[in-house]
CSV table of C-alpha atoms in Angstrom, one decimal:
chain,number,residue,atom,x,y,z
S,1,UNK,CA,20.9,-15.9,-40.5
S,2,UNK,CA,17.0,-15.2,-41.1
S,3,UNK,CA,16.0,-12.2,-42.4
S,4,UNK,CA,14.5,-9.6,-39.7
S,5,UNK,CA,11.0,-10.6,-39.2
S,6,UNK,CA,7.8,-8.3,-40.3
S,7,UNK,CA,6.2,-6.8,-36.9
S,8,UNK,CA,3.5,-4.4,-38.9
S,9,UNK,CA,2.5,-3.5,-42.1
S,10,UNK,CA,5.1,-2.0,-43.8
S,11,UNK,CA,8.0,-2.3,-41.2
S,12,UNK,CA,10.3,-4.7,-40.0
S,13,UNK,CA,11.8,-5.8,-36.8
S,14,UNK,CA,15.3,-4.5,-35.9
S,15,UNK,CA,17.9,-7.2,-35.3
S,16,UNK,CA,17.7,-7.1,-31.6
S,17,UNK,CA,14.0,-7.0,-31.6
S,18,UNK,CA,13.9,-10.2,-34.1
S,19,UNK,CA,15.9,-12.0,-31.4
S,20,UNK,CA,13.8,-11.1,-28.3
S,21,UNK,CA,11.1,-12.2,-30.7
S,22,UNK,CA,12.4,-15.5,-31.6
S,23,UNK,CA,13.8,-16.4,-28.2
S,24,UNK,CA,10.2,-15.5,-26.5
S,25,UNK,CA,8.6,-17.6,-29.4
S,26,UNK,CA,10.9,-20.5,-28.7
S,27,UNK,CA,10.3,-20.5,-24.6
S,28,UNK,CA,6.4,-20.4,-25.4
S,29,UNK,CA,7.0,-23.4,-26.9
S,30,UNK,CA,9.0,-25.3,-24.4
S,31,UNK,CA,6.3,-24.4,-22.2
S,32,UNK,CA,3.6,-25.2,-24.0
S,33,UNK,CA,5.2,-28.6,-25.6
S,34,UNK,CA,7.8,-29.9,-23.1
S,35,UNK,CA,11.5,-30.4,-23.6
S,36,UNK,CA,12.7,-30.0,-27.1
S,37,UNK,CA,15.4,-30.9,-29.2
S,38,UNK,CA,17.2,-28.1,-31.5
S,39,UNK,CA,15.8,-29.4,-34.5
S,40,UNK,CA,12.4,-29.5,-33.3
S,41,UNK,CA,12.2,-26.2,-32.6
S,42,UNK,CA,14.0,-25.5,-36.4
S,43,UNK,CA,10.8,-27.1,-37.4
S,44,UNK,CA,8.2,-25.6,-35.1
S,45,UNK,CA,9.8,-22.5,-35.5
S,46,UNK,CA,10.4,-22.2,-38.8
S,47,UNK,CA,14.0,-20.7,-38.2
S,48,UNK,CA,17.4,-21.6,-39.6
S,49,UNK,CA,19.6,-24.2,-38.0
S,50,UNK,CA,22.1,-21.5,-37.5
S,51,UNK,CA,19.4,-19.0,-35.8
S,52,UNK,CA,18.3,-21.3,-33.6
S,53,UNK,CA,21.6,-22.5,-32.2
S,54,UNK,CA,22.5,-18.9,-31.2
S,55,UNK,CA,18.8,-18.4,-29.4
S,56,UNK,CA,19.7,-21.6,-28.0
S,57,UNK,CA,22.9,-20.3,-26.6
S,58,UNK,CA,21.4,-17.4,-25.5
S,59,UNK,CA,18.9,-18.5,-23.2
S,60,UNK,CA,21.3,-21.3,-21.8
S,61,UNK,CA,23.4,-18.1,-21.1
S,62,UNK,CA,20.4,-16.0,-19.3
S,63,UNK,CA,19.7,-19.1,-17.2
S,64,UNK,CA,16.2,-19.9,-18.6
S,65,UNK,CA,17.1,-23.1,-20.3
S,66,UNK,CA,18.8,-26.2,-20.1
S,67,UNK,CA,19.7,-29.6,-21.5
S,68,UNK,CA,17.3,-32.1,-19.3
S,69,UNK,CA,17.9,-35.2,-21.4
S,70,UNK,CA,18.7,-36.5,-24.8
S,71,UNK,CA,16.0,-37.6,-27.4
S,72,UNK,CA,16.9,-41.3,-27.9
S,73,UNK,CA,19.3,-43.7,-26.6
S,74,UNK,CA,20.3,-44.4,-30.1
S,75,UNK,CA,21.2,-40.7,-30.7
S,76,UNK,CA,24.5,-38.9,-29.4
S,77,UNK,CA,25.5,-35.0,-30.2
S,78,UNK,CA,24.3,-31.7,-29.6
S,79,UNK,CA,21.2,-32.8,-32.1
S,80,UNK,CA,20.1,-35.4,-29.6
S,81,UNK,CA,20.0,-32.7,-26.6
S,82,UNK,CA,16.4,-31.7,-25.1
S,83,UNK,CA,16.0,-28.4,-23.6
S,84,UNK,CA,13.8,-27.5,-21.3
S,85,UNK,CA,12.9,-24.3,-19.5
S,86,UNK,CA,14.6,-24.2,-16.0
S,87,UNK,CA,11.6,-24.3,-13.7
S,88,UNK,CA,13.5,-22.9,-11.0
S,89,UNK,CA,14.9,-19.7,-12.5
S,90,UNK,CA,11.4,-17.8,-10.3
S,91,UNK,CA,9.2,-18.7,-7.7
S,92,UNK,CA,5.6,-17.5,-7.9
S,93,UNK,CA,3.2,-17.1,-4.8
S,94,UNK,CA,-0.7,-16.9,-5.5
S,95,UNK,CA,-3.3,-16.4,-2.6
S,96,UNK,CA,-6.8,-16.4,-2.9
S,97,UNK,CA,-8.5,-14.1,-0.2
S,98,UNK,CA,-11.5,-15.4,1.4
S,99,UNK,CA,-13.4,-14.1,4.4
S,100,UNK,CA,-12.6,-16.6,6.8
S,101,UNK,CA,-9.3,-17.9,5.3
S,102,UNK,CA,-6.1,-17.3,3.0
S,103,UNK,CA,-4.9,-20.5,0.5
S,104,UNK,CA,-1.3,-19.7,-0.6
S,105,UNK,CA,0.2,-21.4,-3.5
S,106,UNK,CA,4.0,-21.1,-4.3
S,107,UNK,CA,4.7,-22.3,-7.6
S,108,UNK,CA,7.5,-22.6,-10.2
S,109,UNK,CA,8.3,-20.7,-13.5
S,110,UNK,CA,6.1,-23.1,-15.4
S,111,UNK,CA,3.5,-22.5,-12.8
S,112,UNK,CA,3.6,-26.2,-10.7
S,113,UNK,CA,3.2,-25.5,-7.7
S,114,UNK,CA,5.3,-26.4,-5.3
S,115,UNK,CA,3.6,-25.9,-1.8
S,116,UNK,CA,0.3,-24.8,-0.5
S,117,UNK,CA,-1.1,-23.7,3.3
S,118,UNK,CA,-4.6,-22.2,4.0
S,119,UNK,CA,-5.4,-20.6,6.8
S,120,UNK,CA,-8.0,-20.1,8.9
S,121,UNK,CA,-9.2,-16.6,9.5
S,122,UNK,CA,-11.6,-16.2,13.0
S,123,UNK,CA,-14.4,-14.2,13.1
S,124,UNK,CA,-13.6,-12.4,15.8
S,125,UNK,CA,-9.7,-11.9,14.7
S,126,UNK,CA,-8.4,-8.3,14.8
S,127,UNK,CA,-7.3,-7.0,11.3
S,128,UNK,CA,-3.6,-7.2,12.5
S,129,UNK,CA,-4.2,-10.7,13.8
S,130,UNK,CA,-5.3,-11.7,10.4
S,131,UNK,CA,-2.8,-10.1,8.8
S,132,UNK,CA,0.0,-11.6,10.8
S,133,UNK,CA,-1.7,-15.2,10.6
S,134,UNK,CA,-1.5,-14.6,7.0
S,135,UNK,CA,2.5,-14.0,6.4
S,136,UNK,CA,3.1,-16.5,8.6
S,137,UNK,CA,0.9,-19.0,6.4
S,138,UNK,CA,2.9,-17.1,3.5
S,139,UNK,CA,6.3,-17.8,5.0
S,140,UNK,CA,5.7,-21.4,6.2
S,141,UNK,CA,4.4,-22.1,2.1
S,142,UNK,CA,7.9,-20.6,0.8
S,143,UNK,CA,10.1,-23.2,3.5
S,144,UNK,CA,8.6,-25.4,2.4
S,145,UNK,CA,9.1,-24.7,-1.8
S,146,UNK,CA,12.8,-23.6,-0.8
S,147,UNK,CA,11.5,-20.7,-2.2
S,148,UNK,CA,12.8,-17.5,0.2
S,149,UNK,CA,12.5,-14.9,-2.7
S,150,UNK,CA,9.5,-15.3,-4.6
S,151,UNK,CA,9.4,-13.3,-8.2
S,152,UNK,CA,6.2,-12.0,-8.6
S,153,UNK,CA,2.8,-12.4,-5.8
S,154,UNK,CA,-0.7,-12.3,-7.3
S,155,UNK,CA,-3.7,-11.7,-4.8
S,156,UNK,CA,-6.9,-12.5,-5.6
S,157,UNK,CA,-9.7,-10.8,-3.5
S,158,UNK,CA,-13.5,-9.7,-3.5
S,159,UNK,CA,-14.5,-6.1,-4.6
S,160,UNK,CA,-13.2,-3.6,-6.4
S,161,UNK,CA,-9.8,-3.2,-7.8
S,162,UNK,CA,-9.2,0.4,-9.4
S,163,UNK,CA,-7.7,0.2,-12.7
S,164,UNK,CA,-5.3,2.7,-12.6
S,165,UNK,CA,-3.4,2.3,-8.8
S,166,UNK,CA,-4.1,-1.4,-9.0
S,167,UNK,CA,-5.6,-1.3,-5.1
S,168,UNK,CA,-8.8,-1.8,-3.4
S,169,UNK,CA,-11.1,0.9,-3.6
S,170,UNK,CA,-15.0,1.3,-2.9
S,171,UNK,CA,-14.9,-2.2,-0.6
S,172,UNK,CA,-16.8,-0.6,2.3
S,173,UNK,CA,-18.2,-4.7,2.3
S,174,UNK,CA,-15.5,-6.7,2.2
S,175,UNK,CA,-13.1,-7.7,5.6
S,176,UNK,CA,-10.6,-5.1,6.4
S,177,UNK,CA,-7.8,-7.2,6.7
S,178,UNK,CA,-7.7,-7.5,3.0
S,179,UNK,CA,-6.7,-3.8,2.3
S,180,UNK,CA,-4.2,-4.4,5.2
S,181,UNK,CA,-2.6,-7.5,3.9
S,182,UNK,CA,-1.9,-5.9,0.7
S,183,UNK,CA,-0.8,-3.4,1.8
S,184,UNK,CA,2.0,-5.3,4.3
S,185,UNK,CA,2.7,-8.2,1.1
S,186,UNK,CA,4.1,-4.9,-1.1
S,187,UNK,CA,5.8,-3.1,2.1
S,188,UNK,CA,7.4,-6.3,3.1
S,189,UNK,CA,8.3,-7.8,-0.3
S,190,UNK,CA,10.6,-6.2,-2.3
S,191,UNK,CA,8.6,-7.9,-5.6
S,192,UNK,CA,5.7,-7.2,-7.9
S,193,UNK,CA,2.2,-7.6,-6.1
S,194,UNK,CA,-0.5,-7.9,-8.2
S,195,UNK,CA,-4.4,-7.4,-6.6
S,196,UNK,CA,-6.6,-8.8,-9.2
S,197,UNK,CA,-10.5,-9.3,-8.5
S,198,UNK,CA,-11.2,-13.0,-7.4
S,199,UNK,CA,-13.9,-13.9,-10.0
S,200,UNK,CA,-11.4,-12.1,-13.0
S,201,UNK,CA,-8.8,-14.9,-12.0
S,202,UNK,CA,-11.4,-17.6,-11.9
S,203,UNK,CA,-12.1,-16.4,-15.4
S,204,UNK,CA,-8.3,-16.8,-16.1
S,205,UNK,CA,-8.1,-20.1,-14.6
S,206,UNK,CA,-11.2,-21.7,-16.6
S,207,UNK,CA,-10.1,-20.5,-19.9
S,208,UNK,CA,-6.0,-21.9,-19.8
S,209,UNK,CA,-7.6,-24.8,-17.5
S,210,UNK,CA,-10.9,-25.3,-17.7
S,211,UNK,CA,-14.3,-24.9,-19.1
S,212,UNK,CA,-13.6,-22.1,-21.3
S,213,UNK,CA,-10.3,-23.7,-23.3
S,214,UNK,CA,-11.5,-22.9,-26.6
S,215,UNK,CA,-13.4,-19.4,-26.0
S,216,UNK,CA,-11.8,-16.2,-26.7
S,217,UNK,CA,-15.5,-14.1,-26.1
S,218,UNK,CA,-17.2,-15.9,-22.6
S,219,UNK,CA,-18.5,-14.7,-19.5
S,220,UNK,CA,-17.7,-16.7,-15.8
S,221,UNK,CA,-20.7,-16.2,-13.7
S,222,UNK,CA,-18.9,-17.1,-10.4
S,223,UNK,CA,-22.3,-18.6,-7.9
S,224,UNK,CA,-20.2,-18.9,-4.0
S,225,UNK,CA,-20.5,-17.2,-1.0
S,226,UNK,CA,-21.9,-14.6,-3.3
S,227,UNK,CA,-21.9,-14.1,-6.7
S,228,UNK,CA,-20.1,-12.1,-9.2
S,229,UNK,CA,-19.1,-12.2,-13.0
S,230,UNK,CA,-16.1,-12.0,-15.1
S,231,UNK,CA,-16.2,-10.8,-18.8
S,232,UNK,CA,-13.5,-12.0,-21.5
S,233,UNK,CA,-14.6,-10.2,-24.7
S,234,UNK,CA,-12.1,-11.7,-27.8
S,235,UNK,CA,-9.3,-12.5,-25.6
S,236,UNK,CA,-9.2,-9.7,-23.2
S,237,UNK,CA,-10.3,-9.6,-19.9
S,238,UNK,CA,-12.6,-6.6,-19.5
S,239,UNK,CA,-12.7,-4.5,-16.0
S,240,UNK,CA,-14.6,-1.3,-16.5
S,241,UNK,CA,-13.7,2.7,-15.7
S,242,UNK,CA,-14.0,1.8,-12.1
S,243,UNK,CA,-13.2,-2.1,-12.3
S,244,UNK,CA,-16.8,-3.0,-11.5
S,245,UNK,CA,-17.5,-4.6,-14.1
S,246,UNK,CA,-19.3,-8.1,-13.6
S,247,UNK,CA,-20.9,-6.9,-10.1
S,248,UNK,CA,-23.7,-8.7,-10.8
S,249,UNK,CA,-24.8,-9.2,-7.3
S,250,UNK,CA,-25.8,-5.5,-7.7
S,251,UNK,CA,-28.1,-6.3,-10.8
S,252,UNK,CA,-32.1,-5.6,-10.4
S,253,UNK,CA,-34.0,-8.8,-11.3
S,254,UNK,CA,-37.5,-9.5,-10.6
S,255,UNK,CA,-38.3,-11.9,-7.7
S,256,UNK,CA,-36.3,-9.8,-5.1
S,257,UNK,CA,-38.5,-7.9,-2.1
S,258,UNK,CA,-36.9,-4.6,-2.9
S,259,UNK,CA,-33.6,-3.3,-5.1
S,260,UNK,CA,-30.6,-3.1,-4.1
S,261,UNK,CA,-28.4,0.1,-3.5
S,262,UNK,CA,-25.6,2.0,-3.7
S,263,UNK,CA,-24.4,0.5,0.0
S,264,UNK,CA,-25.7,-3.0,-0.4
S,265,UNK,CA,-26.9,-6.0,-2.8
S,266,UNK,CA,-29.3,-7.7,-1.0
S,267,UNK,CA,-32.2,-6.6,-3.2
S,268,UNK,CA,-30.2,-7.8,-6.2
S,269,UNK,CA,-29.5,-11.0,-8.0
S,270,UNK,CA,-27.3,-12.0,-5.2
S,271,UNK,CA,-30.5,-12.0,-2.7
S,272,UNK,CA,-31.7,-14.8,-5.3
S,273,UNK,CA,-28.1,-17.0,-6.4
S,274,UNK,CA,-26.0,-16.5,-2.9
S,275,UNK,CA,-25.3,-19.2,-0.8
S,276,UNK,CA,-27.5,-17.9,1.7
S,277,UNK,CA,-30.5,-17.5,-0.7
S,278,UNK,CA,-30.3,-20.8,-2.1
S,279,UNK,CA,-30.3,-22.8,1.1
S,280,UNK,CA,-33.6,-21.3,2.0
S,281,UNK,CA,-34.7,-22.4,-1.1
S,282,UNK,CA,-33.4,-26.1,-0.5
S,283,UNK,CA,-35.3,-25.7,2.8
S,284,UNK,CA,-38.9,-24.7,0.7
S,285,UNK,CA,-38.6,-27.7,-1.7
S,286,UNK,CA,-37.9,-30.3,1.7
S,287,UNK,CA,-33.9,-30.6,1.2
S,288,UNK,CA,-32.3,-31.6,4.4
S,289,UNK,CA,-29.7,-28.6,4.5
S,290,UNK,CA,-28.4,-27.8,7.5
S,291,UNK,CA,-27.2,-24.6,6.1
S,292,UNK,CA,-30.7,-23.5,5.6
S,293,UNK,CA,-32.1,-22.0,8.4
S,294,UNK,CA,-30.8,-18.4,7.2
S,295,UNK,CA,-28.1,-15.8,5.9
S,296,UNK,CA,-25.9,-15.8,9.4
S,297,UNK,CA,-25.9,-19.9,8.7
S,298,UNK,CA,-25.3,-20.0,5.3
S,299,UNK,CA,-22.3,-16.9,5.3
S,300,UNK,CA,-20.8,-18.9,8.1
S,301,UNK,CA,-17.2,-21.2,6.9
S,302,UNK,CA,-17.3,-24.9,7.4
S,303,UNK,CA,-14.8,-26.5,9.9
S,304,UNK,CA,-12.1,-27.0,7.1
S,305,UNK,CA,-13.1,-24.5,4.5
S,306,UNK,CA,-14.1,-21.5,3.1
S,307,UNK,CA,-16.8,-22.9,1.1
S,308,UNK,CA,-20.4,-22.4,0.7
S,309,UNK,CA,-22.7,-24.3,2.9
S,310,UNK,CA,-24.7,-24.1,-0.3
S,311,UNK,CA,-22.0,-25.8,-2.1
S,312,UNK,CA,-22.8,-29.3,-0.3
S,313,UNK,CA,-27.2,-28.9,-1.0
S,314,UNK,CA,-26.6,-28.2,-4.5
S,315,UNK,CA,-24.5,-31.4,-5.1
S,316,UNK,CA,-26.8,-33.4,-3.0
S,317,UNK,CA,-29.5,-32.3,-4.8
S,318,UNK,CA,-27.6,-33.2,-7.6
S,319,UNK,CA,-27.5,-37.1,-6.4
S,320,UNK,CA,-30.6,-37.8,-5.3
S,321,UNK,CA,-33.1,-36.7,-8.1
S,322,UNK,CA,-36.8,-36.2,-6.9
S,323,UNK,CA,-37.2,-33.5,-4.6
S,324,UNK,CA,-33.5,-32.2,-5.7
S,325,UNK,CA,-35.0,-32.2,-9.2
S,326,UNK,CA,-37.9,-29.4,-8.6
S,327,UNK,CA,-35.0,-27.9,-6.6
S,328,UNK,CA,-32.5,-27.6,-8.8
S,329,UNK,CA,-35.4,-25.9,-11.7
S,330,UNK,CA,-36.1,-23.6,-9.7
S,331,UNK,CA,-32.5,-22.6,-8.6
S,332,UNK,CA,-31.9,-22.9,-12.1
S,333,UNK,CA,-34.8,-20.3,-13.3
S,334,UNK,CA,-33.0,-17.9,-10.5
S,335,UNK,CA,-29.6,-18.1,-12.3
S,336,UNK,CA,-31.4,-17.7,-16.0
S,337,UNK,CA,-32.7,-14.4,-15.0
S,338,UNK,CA,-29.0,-13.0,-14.5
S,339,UNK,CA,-27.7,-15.1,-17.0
S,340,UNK,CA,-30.6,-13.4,-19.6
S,341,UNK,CA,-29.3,-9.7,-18.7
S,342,UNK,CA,-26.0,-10.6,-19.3
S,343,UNK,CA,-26.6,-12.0,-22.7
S,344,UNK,CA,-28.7,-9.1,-23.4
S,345,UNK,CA,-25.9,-6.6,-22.9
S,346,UNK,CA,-22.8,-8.7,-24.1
S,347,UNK,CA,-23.9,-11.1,-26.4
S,348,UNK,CA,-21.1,-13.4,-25.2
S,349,UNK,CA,-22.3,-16.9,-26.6
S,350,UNK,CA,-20.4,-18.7,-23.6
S,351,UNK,CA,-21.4,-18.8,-20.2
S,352,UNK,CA,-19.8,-20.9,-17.7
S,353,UNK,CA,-21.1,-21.8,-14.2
S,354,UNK,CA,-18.2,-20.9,-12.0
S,355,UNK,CA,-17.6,-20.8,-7.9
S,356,UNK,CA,-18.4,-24.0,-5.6
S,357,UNK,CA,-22.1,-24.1,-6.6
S,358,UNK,CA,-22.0,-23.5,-10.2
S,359,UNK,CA,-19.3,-26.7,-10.5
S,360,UNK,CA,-21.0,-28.3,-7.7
S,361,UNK,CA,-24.3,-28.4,-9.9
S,362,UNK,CA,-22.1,-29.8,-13.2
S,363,UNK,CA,-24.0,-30.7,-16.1
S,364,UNK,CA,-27.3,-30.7,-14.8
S,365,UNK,CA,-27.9,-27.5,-13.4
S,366,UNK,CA,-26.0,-26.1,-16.3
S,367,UNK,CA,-28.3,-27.9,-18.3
S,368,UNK,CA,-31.3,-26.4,-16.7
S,369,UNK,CA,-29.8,-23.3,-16.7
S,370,UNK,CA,-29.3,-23.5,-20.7
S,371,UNK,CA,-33.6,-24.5,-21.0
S,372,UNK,CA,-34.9,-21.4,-19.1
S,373,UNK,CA,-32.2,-19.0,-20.9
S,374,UNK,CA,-33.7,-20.0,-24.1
S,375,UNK,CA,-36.9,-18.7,-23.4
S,376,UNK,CA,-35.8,-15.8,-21.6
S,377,UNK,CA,-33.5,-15.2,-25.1
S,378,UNK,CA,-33.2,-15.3,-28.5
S,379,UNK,CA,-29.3,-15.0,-28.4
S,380,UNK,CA,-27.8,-18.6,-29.2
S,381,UNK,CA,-25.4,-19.0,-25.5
S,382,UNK,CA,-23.7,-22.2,-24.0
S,383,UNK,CA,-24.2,-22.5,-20.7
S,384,UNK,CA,-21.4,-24.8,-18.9
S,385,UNK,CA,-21.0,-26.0,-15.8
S,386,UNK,CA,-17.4,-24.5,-14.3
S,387,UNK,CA,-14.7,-27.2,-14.2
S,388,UNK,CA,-12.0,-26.0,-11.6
S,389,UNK,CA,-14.8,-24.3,-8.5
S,390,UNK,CA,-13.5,-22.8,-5.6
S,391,UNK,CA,-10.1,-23.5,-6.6
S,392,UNK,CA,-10.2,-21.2,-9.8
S,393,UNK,CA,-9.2,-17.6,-7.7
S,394,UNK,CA,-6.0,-19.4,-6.9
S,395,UNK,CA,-5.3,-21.2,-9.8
S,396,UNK,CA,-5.7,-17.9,-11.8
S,397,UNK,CA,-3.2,-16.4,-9.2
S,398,UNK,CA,-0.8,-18.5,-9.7
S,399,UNK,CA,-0.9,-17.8,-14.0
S,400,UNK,CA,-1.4,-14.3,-13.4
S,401,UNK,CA,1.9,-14.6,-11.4
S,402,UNK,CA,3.3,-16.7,-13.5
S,403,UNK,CA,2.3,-14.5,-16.7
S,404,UNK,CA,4.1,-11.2,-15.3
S,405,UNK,CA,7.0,-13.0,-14.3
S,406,UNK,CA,7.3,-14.7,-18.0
S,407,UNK,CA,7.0,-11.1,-19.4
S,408,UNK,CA,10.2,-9.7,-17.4
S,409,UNK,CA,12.1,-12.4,-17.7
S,410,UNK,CA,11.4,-13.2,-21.5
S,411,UNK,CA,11.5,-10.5,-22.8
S,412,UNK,CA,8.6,-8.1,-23.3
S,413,UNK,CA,9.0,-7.6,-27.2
S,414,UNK,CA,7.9,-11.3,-27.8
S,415,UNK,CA,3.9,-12.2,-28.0
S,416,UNK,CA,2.1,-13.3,-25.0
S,417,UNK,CA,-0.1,-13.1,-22.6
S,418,UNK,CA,0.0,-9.7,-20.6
S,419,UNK,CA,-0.4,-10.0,-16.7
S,420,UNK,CA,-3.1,-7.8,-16.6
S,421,UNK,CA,-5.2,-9.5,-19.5
């Protein structure tokens, strides 16, 4: 049996705590590596043959592993089994919040997902109508997962999330049916709901997934409908005292016709990087962008999404050079000036282009974005382009639900990833 392992300087795990530690380090690894044999994890480990049989035991007892295969056909015997990590033991449900829709995901333990439903959200929809479209959507995504009891549900939405009751709070801009549906998922669900700022998942998303793999210090600067920022600072996903932090829509930049306020951002960066904003600029360099003609057009949904009429004129600018060229400099020297202010402050040395637009404009805008920053700063920052867009709030729902669900169920002593990084 191994010796109880050291957890601080100068003290030692108890017996039981050793296990819960080993047993959590030994599920990371079948998630993060696949089906194992026993000896494999020995190895990867670093545990006795003895230890590792018992863990092995143990979690075949709780239900979180199983035997899925052997490791050869030439092999036979308990040292030929692969485990894996029963995928079913929880069912996770994700939704990303949108103005004029909801996207559910319900995924596994491992975080597949299993099934998916948006739906569409009218304008002229009453807040219970919404809300009722909405579990329905929820419902008809859990049929079809055989999923009836989901574990955990993580919500991503715009605004404010308070830190310490984990709700919506100073939203006064943001649809009501938000608040309401939140409020209905945790009255009608007997589970964990998390509410979790949309661009903070994003963030999640493009660091396990995508652009951000191998940052621990970045900052997501999420260009949609609006804009907003995320701030990972050495691992940890910062919110602020009021969980405000990365409104940069609300940031004073110069090119604006007045400053925004207390109420309102439109005299902030987002009245110079929002969808509505940038469409008029397509329009001054000649674009043909439908989406152009003004704020009410450009905040309006497209027949089959939720995304950013601006979305579509970045990424043709994108294609056809030219004209898109000159227009995608100066959209570029827009983003710099809130890219510059963040640098300034955080000193991040990562920023990546998140949201429909900023993946929509890949490389080259990001590029662009990159040449202007460096003569706005002297601070050394890589500017990417996001990889996963509009579908990073729901992707870092599901993780977020999948994280707090791993916690509970193995064990909190072990290391990992907390829900609420």
């Amino acid at each position: 049996m191994d010796a109880p392992r050291t957890v601080a300087a100068g003290r030692t795990a108890s017996p039981t705590t050793a296990r819960l530690i080993n047993d959590r380090l030994a599920l990371q690894l079948l998630q993060s590596e696949g089906a194992l044999t026993a000896g494999q994890l020995k190895t990867l480990t670093g545990l006795s043959r003895p230890t590792v049989a018992d863990l092995v035991e143990r979690l075949q007892e709780a239900g979180l592993i199983t035997v899925v295969g052997e490791s050869g056909a030439q092999r036979r015997g308990p040292n030929a089994r692969l485990y894996g990590i029963v995928a079913d033991r929880a069912h996770l449900v994700g939704l990303d919040l949108r103005t004029h829709s909801v996207t559910v995901a319900v995924a596994d333990l491992l975080g597949e997902v299993r099934a998916e439903r948006t739906v569409p959200i009218g304008p002229d929809d009453t807040p219970g109508a919404a809300v009722a479209a909405a579990l329905a959507g929820l419902d008809k995504a859990l049929a079809a997962a055989g999923a009836p009891h989901p574990h955990t549900i993580a919500v991503g939405a715009p605004g404010l999330v308070d830190p310490a009751t984990g709700r919506l709070g100073g939203t006064d801009w943001i649809p009501s049916w938000h608040v309401a549906l939140a409020g209905e998922l945790r009255a009608r669900r007997a589970v964990p709901v998390l509410l979790e700022n949309e661009v903070n998942l994003a963030a999640i998303a493009e660091q396990r997934d995508g652009a951000a793999r191998d940052h621990d210090t970045f900052v997501l600067l999420w260009l949609g409908h609006g804009t907003g920022a995320a701030v990972v600072l050495d691992g940890m996903l910062r919110r602020g005292a009021s969980g405000g932090t990365g409104e940069i829509g609300f940031l004073p930049v110069p090119g604006t016709a007045a400053l925004p306020s207390a109420s309102g951002c439109d005299g902030g960066f987002h009245s110079l990087a929002g969808s509505a904003a940038i469409c008029a600029l397509a329009a001054q360099h000649g674009l043909p962008a439908e989406a152009g003609a003004g704020p009410a057009a450009a905040d309006a949904p497209s027949p089959d999404t939720d995304a950013p009429p601006a979305e579509a004129v970045v990424r043709a600018a994108v294609a056809v050079g030219g004209a898109g060229a000159a227009f995608l400099d100066a959209l570029a020297a827009r983003i710099a000036l809130g890219v510059a202010a963040v640098c300034a402050v955080l000193d991040p040395g990562c920023v990546v282009l998140g949201g429909e637009i900023g993946s929509g404009g890949g490389e080259e805008l990001a590029g662009r974005v990159a040449g202007h920053l460096a003569r706005l700063s002297p601070l050394r920052t890589d500017v990417r382009a996001g990889a996963l867009g509009g579908r990073a709030v729901l992707r870092g729902a599901v993780l977020a639900a999948r994280d707090a669900a791993q916690n509970e169920l193995f064990g909190a002593a072990g290391p990992g990833v907390s829900s609420r990084p």
